[in-house]
Each structure stands twice: as structure tokens, then as C-alpha cells.
Coordinates of N, CA and C in Angstrom, one line a residue:
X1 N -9.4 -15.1 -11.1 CA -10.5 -14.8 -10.2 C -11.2 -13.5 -10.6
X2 N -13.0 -13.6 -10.6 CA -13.2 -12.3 -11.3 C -13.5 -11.8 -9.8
X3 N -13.6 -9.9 -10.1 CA -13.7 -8.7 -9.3 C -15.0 -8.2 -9.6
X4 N -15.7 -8.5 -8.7 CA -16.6 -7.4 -8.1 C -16.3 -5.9 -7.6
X5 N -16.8 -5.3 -9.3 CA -16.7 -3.9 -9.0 C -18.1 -3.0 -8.2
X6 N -17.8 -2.3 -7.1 CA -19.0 -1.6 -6.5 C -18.6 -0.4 -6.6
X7 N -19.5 0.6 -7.0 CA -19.7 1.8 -7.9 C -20.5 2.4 -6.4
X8 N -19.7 3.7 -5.8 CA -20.3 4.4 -4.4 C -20.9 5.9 -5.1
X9 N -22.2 6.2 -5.1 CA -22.6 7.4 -4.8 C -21.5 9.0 -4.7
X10 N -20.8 8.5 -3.0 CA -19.7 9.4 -3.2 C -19.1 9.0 -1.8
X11 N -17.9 9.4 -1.6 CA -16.8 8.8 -0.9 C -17.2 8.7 0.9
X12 N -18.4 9.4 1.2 CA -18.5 8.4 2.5 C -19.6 7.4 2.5
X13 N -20.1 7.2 1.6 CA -20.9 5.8 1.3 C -20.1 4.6 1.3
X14 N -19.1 5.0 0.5 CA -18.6 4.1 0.7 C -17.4 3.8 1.7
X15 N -16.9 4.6 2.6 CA -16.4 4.4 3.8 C -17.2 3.5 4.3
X16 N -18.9 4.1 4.8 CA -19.7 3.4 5.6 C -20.1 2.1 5.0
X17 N -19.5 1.5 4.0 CA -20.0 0.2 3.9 C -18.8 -0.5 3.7
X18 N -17.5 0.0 3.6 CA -16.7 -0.5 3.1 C -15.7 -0.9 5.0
X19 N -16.4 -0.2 5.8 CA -16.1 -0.1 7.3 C -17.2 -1.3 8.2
X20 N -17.9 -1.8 7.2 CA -19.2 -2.3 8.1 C -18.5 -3.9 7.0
X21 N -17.9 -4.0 6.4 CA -17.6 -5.2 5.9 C -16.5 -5.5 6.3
X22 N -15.3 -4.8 6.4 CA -14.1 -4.9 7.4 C -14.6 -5.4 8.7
X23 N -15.6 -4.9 9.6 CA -16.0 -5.3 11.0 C -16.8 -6.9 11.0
X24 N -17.6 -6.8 9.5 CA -18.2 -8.1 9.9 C -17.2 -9.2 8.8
X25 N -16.4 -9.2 8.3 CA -15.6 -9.9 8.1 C -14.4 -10.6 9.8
X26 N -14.0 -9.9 10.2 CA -13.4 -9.6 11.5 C -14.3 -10.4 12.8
X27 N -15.4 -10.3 12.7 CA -16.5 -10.7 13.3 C -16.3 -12.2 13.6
X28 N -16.9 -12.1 12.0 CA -17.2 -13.8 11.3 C -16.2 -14.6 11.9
X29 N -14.6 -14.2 11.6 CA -13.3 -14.8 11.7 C -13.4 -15.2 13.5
X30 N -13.4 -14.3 14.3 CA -13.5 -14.7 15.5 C -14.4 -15.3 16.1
X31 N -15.9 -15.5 15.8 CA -16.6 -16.6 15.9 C -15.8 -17.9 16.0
X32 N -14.7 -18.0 14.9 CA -14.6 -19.8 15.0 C -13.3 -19.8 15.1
X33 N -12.1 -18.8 15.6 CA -11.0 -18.5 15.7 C -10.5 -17.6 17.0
X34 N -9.4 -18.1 17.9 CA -9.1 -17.2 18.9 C -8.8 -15.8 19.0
X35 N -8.0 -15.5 17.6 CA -7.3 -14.2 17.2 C -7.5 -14.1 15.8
X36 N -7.4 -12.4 14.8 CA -7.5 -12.4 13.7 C -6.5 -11.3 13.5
X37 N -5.7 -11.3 12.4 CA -5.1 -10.0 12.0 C -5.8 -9.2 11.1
X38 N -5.6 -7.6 10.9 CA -6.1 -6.9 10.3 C -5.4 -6.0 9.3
X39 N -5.1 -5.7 8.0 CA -3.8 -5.8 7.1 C -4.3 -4.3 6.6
X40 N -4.1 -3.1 6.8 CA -4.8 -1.8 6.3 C -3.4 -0.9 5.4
X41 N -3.5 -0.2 4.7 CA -3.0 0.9 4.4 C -3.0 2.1 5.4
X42 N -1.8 2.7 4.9 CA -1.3 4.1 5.4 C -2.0 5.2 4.6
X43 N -1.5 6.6 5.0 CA -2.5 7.6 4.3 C -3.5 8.4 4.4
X44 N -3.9 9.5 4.2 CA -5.2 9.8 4.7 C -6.1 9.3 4.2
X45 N -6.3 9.0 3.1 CA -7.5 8.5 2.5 C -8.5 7.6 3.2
X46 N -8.1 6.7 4.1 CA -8.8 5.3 4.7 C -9.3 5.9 5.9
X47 N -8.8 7.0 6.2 CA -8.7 7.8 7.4 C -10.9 7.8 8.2
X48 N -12.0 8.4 6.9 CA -12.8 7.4 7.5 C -13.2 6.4 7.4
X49 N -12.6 5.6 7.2 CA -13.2 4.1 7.0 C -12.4 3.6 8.3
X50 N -11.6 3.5 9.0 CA -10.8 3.9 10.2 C -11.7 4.3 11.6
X51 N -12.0 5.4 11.1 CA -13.0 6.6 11.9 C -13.9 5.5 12.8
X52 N -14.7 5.3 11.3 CA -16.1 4.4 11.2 C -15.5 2.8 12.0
X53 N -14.3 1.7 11.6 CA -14.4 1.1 12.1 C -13.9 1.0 13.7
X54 N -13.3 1.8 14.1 CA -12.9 1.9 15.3 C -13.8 1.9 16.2
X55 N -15.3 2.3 16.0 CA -16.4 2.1 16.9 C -17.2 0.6 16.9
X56 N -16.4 0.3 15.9 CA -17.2 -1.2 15.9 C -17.1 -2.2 17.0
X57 N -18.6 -2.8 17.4 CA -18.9 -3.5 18.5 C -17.7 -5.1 18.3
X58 N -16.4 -5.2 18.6 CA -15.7 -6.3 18.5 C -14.6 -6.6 19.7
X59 N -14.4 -8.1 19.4 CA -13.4 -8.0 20.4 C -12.1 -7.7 20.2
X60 N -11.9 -6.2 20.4 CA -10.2 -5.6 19.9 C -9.1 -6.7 20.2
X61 N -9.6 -7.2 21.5 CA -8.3 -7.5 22.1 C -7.5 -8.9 21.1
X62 N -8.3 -9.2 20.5 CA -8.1 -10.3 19.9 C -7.2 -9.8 18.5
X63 N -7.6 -8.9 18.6 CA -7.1 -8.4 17.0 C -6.1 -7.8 16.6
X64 N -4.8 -8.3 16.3 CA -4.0 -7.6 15.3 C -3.4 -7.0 14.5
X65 N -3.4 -5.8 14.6 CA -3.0 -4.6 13.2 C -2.2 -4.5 12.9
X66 N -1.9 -4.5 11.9 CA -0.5 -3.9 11.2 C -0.6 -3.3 10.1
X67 N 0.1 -3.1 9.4 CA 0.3 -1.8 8.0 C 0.4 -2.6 7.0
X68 N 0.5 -2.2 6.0 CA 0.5 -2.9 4.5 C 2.1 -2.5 4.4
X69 N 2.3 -1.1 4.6 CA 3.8 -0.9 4.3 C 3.9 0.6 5.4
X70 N 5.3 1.1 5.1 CA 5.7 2.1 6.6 C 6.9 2.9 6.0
X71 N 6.8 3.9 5.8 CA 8.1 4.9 5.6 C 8.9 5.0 7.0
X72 N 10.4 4.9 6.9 CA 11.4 4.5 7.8 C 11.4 5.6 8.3
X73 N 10.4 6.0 9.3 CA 10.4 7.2 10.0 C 9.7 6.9 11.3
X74 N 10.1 7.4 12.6 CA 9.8 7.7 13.9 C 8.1 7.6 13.7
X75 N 7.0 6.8 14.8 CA 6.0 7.5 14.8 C 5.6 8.8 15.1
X76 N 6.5 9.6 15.6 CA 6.1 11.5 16.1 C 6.0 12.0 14.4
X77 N 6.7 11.3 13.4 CA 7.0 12.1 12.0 C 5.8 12.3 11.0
X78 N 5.5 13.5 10.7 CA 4.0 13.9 10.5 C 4.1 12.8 9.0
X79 N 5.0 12.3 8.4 CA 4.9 11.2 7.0 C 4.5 9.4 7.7
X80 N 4.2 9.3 9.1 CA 4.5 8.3 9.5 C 2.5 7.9 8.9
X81 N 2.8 6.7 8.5 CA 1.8 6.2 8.7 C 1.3 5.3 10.0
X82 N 2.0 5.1 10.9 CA 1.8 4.2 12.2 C 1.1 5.5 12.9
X83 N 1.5 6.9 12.4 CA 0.7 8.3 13.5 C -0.7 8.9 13.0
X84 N -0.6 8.3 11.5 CA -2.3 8.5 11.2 C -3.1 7.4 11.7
X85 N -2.4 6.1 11.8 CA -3.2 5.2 12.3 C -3.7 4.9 13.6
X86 N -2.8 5.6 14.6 CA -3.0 6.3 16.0 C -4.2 6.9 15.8
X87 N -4.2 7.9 14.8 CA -5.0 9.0 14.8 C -6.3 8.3 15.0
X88 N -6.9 7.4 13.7 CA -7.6 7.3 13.1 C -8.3 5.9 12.8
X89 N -7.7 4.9 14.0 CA -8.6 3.6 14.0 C -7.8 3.1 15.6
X90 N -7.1 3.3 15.7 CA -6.5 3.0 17.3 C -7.2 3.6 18.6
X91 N -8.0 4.1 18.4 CA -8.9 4.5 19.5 C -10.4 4.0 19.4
X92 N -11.0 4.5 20.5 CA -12.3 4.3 20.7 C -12.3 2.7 21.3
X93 N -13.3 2.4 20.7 CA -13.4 0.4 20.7 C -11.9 -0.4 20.7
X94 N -11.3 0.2 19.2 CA -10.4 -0.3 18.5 C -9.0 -0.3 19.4
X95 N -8.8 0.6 20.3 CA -7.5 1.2 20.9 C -7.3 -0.4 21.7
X96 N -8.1 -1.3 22.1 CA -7.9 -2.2 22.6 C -7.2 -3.5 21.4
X97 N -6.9 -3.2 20.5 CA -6.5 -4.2 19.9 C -5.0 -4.3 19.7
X98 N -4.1 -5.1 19.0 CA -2.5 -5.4 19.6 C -2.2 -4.4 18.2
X99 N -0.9 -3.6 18.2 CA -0.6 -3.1 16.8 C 0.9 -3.7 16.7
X100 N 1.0 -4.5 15.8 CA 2.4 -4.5 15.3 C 2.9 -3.5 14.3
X101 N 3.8 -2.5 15.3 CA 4.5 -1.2 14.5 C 5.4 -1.7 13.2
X102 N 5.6 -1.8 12.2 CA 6.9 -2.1 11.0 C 7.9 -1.2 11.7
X103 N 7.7 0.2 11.6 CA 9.3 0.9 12.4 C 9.7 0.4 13.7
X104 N 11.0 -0.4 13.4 CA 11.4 -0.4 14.6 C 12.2 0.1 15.6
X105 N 12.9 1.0 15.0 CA 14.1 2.4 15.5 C 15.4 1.9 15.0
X106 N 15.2 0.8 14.0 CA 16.7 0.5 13.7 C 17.2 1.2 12.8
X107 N 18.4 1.8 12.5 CA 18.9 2.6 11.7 C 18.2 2.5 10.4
X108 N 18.7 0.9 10.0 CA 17.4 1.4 8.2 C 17.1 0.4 8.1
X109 N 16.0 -0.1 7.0 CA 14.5 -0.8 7.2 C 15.4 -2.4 7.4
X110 N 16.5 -2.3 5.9 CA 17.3 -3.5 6.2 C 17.6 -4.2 7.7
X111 N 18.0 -3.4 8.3 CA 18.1 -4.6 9.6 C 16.8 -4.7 10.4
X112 N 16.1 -4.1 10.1 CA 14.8 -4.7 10.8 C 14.1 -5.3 10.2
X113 N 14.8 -6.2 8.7 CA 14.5 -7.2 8.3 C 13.9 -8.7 8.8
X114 N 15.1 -8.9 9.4 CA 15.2 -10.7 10.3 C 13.9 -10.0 11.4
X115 N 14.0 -9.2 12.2 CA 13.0 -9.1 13.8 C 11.6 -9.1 13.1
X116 N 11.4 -8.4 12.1 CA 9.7 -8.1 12.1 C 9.5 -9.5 10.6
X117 N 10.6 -10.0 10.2 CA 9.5 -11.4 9.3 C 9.3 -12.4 10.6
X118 N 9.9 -12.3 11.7 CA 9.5 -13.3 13.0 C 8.7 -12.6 13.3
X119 N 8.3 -11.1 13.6 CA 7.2 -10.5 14.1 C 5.9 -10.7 13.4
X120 N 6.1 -11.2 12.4 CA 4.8 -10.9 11.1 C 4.2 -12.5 10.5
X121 N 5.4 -13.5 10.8 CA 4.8 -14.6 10.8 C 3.5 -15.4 11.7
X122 N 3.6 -14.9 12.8 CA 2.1 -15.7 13.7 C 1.0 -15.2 13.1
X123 N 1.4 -14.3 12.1 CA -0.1 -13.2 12.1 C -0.5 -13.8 10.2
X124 N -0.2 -14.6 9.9 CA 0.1 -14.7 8.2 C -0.7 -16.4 8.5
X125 N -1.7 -16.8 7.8 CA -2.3 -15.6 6.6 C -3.0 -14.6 6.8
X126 N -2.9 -13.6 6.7 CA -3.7 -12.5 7.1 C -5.1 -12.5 7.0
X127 N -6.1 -12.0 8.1 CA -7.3 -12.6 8.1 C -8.4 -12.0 7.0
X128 N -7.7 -10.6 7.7 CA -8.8 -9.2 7.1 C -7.4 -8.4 6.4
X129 N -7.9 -8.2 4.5 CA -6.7 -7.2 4.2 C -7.6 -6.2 3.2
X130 N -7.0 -4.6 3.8 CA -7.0 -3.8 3.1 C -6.5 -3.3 2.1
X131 N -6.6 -2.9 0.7 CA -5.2 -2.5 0.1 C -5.5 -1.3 -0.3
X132 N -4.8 -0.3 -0.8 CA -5.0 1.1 -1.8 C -4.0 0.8 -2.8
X133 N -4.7 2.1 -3.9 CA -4.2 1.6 -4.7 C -3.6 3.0 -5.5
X134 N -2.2 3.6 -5.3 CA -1.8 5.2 -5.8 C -2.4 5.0 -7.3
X135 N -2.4 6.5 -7.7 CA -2.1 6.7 -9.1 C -1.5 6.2 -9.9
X136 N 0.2 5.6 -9.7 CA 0.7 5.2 -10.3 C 0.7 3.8 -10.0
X137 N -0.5 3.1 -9.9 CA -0.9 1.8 -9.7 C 0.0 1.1 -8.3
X138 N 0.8 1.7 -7.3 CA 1.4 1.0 -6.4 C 0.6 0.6 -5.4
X139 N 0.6 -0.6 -5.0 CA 0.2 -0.8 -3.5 C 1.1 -1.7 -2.1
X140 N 0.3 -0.7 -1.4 CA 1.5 -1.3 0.1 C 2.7 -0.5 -0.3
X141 N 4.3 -1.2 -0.5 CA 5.0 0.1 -1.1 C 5.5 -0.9 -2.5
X142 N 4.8 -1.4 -3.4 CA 5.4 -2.7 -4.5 C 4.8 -1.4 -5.5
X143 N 6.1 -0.5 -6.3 CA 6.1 0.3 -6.8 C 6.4 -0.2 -8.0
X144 N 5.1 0.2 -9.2 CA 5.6 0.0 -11.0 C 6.8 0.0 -10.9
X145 N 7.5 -0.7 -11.8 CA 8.6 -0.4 -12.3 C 9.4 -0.2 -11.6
X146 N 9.7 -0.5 -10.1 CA 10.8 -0.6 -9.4 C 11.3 -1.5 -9.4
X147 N 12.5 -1.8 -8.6 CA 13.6 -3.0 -8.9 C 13.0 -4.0 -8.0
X148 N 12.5 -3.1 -6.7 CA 12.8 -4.2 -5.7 C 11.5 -4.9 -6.1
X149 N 10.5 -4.4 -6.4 CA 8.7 -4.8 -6.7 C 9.0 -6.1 -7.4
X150 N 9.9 -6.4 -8.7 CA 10.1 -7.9 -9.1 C 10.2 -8.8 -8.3
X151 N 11.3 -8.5 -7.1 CA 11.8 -9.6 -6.2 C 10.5 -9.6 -5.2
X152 N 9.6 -8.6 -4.7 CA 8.9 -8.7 -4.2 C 8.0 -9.1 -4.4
X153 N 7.4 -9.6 -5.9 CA 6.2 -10.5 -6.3 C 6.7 -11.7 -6.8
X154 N 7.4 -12.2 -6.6 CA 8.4 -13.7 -6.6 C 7.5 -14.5 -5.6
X155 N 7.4 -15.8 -5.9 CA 6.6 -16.5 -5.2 C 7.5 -16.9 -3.8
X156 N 8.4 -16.9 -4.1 CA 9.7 -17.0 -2.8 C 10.1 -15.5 -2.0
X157 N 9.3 -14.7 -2.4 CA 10.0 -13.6 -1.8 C 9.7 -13.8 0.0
X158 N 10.3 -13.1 0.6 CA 10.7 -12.6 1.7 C 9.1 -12.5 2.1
X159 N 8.3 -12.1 3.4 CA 7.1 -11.9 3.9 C 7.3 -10.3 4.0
X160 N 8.3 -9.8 4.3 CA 8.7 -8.6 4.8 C 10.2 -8.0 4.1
X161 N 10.2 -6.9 3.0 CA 11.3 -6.5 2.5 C 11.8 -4.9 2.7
X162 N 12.9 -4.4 2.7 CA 13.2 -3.0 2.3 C 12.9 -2.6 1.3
X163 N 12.4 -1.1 0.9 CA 12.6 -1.1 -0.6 C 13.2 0.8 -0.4
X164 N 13.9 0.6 -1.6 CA 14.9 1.5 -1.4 C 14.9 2.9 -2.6
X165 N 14.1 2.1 -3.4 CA 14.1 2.9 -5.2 C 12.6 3.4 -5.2
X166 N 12.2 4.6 -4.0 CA 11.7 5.7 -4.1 C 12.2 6.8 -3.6
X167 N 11.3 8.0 -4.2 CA 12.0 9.2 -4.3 C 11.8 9.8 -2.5
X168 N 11.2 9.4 -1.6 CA 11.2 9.9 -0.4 C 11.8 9.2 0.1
X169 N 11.8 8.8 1.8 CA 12.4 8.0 2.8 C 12.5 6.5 2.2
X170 N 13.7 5.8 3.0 CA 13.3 4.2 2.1 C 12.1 3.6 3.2
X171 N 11.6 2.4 2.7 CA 10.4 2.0 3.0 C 10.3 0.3 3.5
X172 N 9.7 0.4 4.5 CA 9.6 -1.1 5.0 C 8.3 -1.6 4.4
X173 N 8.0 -3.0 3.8 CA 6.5 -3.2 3.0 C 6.7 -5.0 3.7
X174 N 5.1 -5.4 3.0 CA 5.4 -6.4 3.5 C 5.0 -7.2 1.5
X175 N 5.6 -7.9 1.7 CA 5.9 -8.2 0.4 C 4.5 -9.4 -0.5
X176 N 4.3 -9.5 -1.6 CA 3.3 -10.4 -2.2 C 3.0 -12.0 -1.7
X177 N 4.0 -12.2 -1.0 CA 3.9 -13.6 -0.6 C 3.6 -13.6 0.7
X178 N 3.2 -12.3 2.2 CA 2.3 -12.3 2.6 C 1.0 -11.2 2.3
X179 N 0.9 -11.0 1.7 CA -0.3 -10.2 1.3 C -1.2 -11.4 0.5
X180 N -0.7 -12.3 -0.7 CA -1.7 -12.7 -1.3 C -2.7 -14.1 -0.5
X181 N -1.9 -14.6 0.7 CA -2.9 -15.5 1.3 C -4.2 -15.0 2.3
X182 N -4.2 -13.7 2.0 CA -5.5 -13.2 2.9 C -7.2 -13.7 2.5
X183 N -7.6 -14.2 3.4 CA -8.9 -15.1 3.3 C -10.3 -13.7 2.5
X184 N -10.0 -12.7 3.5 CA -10.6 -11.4 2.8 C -10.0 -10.4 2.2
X185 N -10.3 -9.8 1.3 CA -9.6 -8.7 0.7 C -10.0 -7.9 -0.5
X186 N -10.3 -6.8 0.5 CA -11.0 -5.5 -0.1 C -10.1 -4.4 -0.8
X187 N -10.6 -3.8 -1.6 CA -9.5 -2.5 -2.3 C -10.0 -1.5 -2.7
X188 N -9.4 -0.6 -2.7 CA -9.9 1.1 -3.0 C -9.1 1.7 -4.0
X189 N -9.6 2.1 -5.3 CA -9.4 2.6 -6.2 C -9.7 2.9 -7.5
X190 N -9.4 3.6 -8.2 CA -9.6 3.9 -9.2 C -9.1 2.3 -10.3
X191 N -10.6 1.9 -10.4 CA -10.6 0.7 -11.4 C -10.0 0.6 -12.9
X192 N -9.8 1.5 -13.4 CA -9.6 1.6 -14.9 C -8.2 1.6 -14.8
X193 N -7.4 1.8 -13.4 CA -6.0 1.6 -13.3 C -5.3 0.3 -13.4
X194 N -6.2 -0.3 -12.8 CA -6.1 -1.8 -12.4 C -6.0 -2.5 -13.7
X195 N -7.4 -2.5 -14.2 CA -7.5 -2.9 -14.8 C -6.9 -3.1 -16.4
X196 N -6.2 -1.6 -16.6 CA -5.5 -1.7 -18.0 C -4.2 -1.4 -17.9
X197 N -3.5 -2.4 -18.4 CA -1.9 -2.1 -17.9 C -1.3 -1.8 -19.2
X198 N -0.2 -1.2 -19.1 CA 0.5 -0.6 -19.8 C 1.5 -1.4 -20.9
X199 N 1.4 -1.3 -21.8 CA 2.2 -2.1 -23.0 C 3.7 -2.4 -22.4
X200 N 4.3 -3.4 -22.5 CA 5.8 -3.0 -22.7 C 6.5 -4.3 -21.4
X201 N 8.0 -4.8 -21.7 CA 8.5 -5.7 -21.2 C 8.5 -5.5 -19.7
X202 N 7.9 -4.9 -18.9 CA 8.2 -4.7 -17.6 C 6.6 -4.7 -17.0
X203 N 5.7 -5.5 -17.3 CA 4.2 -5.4 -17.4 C 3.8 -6.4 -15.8
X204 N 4.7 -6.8 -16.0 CA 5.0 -7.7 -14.1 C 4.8 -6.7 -13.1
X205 N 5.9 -6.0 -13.1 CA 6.3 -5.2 -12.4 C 5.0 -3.6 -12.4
X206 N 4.7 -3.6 -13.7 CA 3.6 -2.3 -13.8 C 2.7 -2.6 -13.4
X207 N 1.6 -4.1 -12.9 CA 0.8 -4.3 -12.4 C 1.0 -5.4 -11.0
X208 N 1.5 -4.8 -10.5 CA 1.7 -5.6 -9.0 C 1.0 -6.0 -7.9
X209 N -0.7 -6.3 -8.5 CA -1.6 -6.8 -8.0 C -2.0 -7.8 -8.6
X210 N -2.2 -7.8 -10.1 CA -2.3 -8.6 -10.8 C -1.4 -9.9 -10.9
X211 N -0.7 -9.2 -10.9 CA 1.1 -9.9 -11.5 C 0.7 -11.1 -10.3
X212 N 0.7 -10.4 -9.2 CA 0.9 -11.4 -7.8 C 0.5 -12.3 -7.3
X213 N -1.5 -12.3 -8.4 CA -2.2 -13.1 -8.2 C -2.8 -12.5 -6.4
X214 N -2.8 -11.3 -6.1 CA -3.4 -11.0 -5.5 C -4.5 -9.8 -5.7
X215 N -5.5 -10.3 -6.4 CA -6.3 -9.0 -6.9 C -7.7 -9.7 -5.8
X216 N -8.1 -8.4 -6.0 CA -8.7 -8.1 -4.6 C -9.7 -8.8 -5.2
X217 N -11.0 -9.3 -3.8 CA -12.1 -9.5 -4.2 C -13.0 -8.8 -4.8
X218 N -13.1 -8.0 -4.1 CA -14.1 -6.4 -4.4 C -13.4 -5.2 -4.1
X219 N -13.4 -4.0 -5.3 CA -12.8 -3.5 -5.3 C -14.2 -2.1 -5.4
X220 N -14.2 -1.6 -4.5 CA -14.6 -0.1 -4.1 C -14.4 1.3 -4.7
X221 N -15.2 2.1 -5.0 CA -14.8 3.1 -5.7 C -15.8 4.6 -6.0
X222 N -15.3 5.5 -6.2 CA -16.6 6.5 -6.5 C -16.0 7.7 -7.6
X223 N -16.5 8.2 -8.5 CA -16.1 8.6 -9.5 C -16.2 10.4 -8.7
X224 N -16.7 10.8 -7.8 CA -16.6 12.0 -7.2 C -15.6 12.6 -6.8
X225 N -15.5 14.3 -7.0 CA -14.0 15.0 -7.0 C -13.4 14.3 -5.8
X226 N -14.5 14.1 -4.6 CA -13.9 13.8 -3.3 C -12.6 12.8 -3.8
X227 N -12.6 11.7 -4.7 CA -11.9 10.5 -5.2 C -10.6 10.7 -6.0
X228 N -11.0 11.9 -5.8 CA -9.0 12.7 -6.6 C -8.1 12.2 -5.6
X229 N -8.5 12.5 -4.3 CA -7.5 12.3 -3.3 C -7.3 10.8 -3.1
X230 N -6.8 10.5 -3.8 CA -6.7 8.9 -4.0 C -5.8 8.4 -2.6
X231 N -5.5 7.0 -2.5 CA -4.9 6.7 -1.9 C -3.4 7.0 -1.6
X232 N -2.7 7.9 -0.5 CA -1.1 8.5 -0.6 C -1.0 7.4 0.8
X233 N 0.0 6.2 0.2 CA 0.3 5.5 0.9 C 1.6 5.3 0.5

């Protein structure tokens, strides 16, 4: 599948268009559909595009959110991504729409395995998906060169896994086999990442968008300092 690259001015241009395609994607979907889910990253980075879509004229109620992935932390925990998303698209218009939290308070991400792949199946295939994309090319939490990221872009994998082999808190994600059925799907990042992978036997695993067969449609971008602050998801 080829990728439409769009090249932004500087980084709130492209929020405001990249927020106005999220809402009329979302739109479209509920015209001929009861309910849609909405698949976003953690992080500050998305934080306005968030801003911006949370005022959009839609019907929240119909809509359900959820994360791409979630560090095994409390929402009060300033690393939570479920508390920037409070912050930063859960209000306004948007506060009316359903969120399925990934943390569930269970001791560790593993047992809130079985509850949230039943919580995450009504919602698959995902309607509307966001992705980012770190520096070290990870998205959601399917980290280069990690162990669990192979089993996670397995066509059989799990909808919903632990992953355990990063350096901070372990991490609840939702795995390649629900991320790549999404009908729309937009991405933010630095393109030259993407796009050139790294020599060497583990080239699956070093591109875990590609690898997955889930590469975005259109992928978003602006070469301005603002765009250092890449996506910290």
C-alpha cells in the first residue's frame, strides 16, 4: 500500500488539519453506523490535535476511546497517559464520549490481560486510528527490537498484550492484530524513520509498522524545531 506523505508548514497546521480529518472521518463513520471507536496515542505531543478535536461538532456519545498503549500506572500518575487524555480531548464536546481505560488496578498488566481483550473486542475493527511514531521507530508500545514486539506482530497475536522489556514501568498495548484492521489511519512522524530500516536479522521487529502490514495511510509531518518533540508515547 503506498503512503501519502503531507509535508505541514509547522506543527499547528498540522494539528488543525490533522484534527479536522480525525472529526470528519468519525463523522462519515456514524452517518451509516450506530457507534465508532477512536484509537489515539499517549503523550504530549497529540496533546493539540486533542485540544482541537474535542470541540468538534459530533456525536460523543456514540464514540469510543481508547489508547494505542498505557504504562501500568494509576490515572493520578503524572506518566499516565489515560491523565493527559483527560487533560486534553475528554472534555469540552468530547467529554461526552465512552473511554475504555487499559489500566485496570490489577497488580500487573498480565492479569488484566483476559478482562480488557473482552473489553476491546466490541470495539475492533477500529474505526478511526491514530498512531505516533518515537525516535526509536516504536509505536503504541511494539518496541524495535524487543522480544515481546515479534509475538506482537504475529498474525495470531493476542488483540491486547503485556510488554515487559522496557526500561520504565511494564506496559499494557494493544497488539498488531488489532491495530492493523482500522478502516482509517493516520500517523505522525518523522518519515525518513519509517521509511529506512535498519540492516540486519531482526528487521521485523526494527520496523513494526511495516513489518505488520499496518502502515498508515497518510502520514503527517513538519520539519520545524517545534517537531523535535516527537511523539513520547
Amino acid at each position: 500500500m503506498s503512503i501519502e506523505l503531507i509535508e505541514y508548514p509547522d506543527r499547528e497546521m498540522l494539528a488543525l488539519s490533522l484534527a479536522s480529518k480525525l472529526a470528519g472521518q468519525l463523522s462519515q463513520h456514524l452517518r451509516v453506523s450506530d457507534s465508532a471507536s477512536l484509537c489515539v496515542p499517549g503523550g504530549t505531543t497529540p496533546a493539540p490535535v486533542f485540544e482541537m478535536l474535542s470541540a468538534s461538532e459530533l456525536d460523543w456519545s456514540r464514540v469510543t476511546v481508547l489508547l494505542n498503549d498505557e504504562r501500568w500506572v494509576d490515572g493520578q500518575n503524572p506518566r499516565s497517559n489515560s491523565r493527559l487524555l483527560h487533560q486534553h480531548l475528554l472534555r469540552d464536546k468530547a467529554q461526552a464520549a465512552r473511554y475504555l481505560d487499559l489500566y485496570t488496578g490489577d497488580a500487573t498488566p498480565e492479569e488484566a490481560v483476559p478482562a480488557l481483550t473482552k473489553a476491546v473486542a466490541p470495539h475492533l475493527p477500529i474505526t478511526v486510528l491514530l498512531l505516533g511514531m518515537g525516535n526509536d521507530m516504536h509505536t503504541a508500545s511494539l518496541f524495535p527490537a524487543a522480544s515481546e514486539t515479534v509475538l506482537a506482530l504475529a498474525p495470531d497475536a493476542p488483540p491486547v498484550m503485556a510488554i515487559r522489556s522496557v526500561k520504565d514501568e511494564p506496559r499494557i498495548t494493544l497488539s498488531a492484530s488489532a491495530l492493523r484492521p482500522a478502516s482509517s489511519l493516520s500517523h505522525r512522524g518523522d518519515p525518513s524513520r519509517y521509511l529506512k530500516a535498519k540492516p540486519g536479522k531482526n528487521t521485523r521487529s526494527m520496523k513494526p509498522l511495516s513489518s505488520a502490514g499496518i502502515a498508515p495511510h497518510q502520514m503527517g509531518y513538519t520539519h520545524t524545531r517545534c517537531w523535535a518533540q516527537r511523539m513520547s508515547c
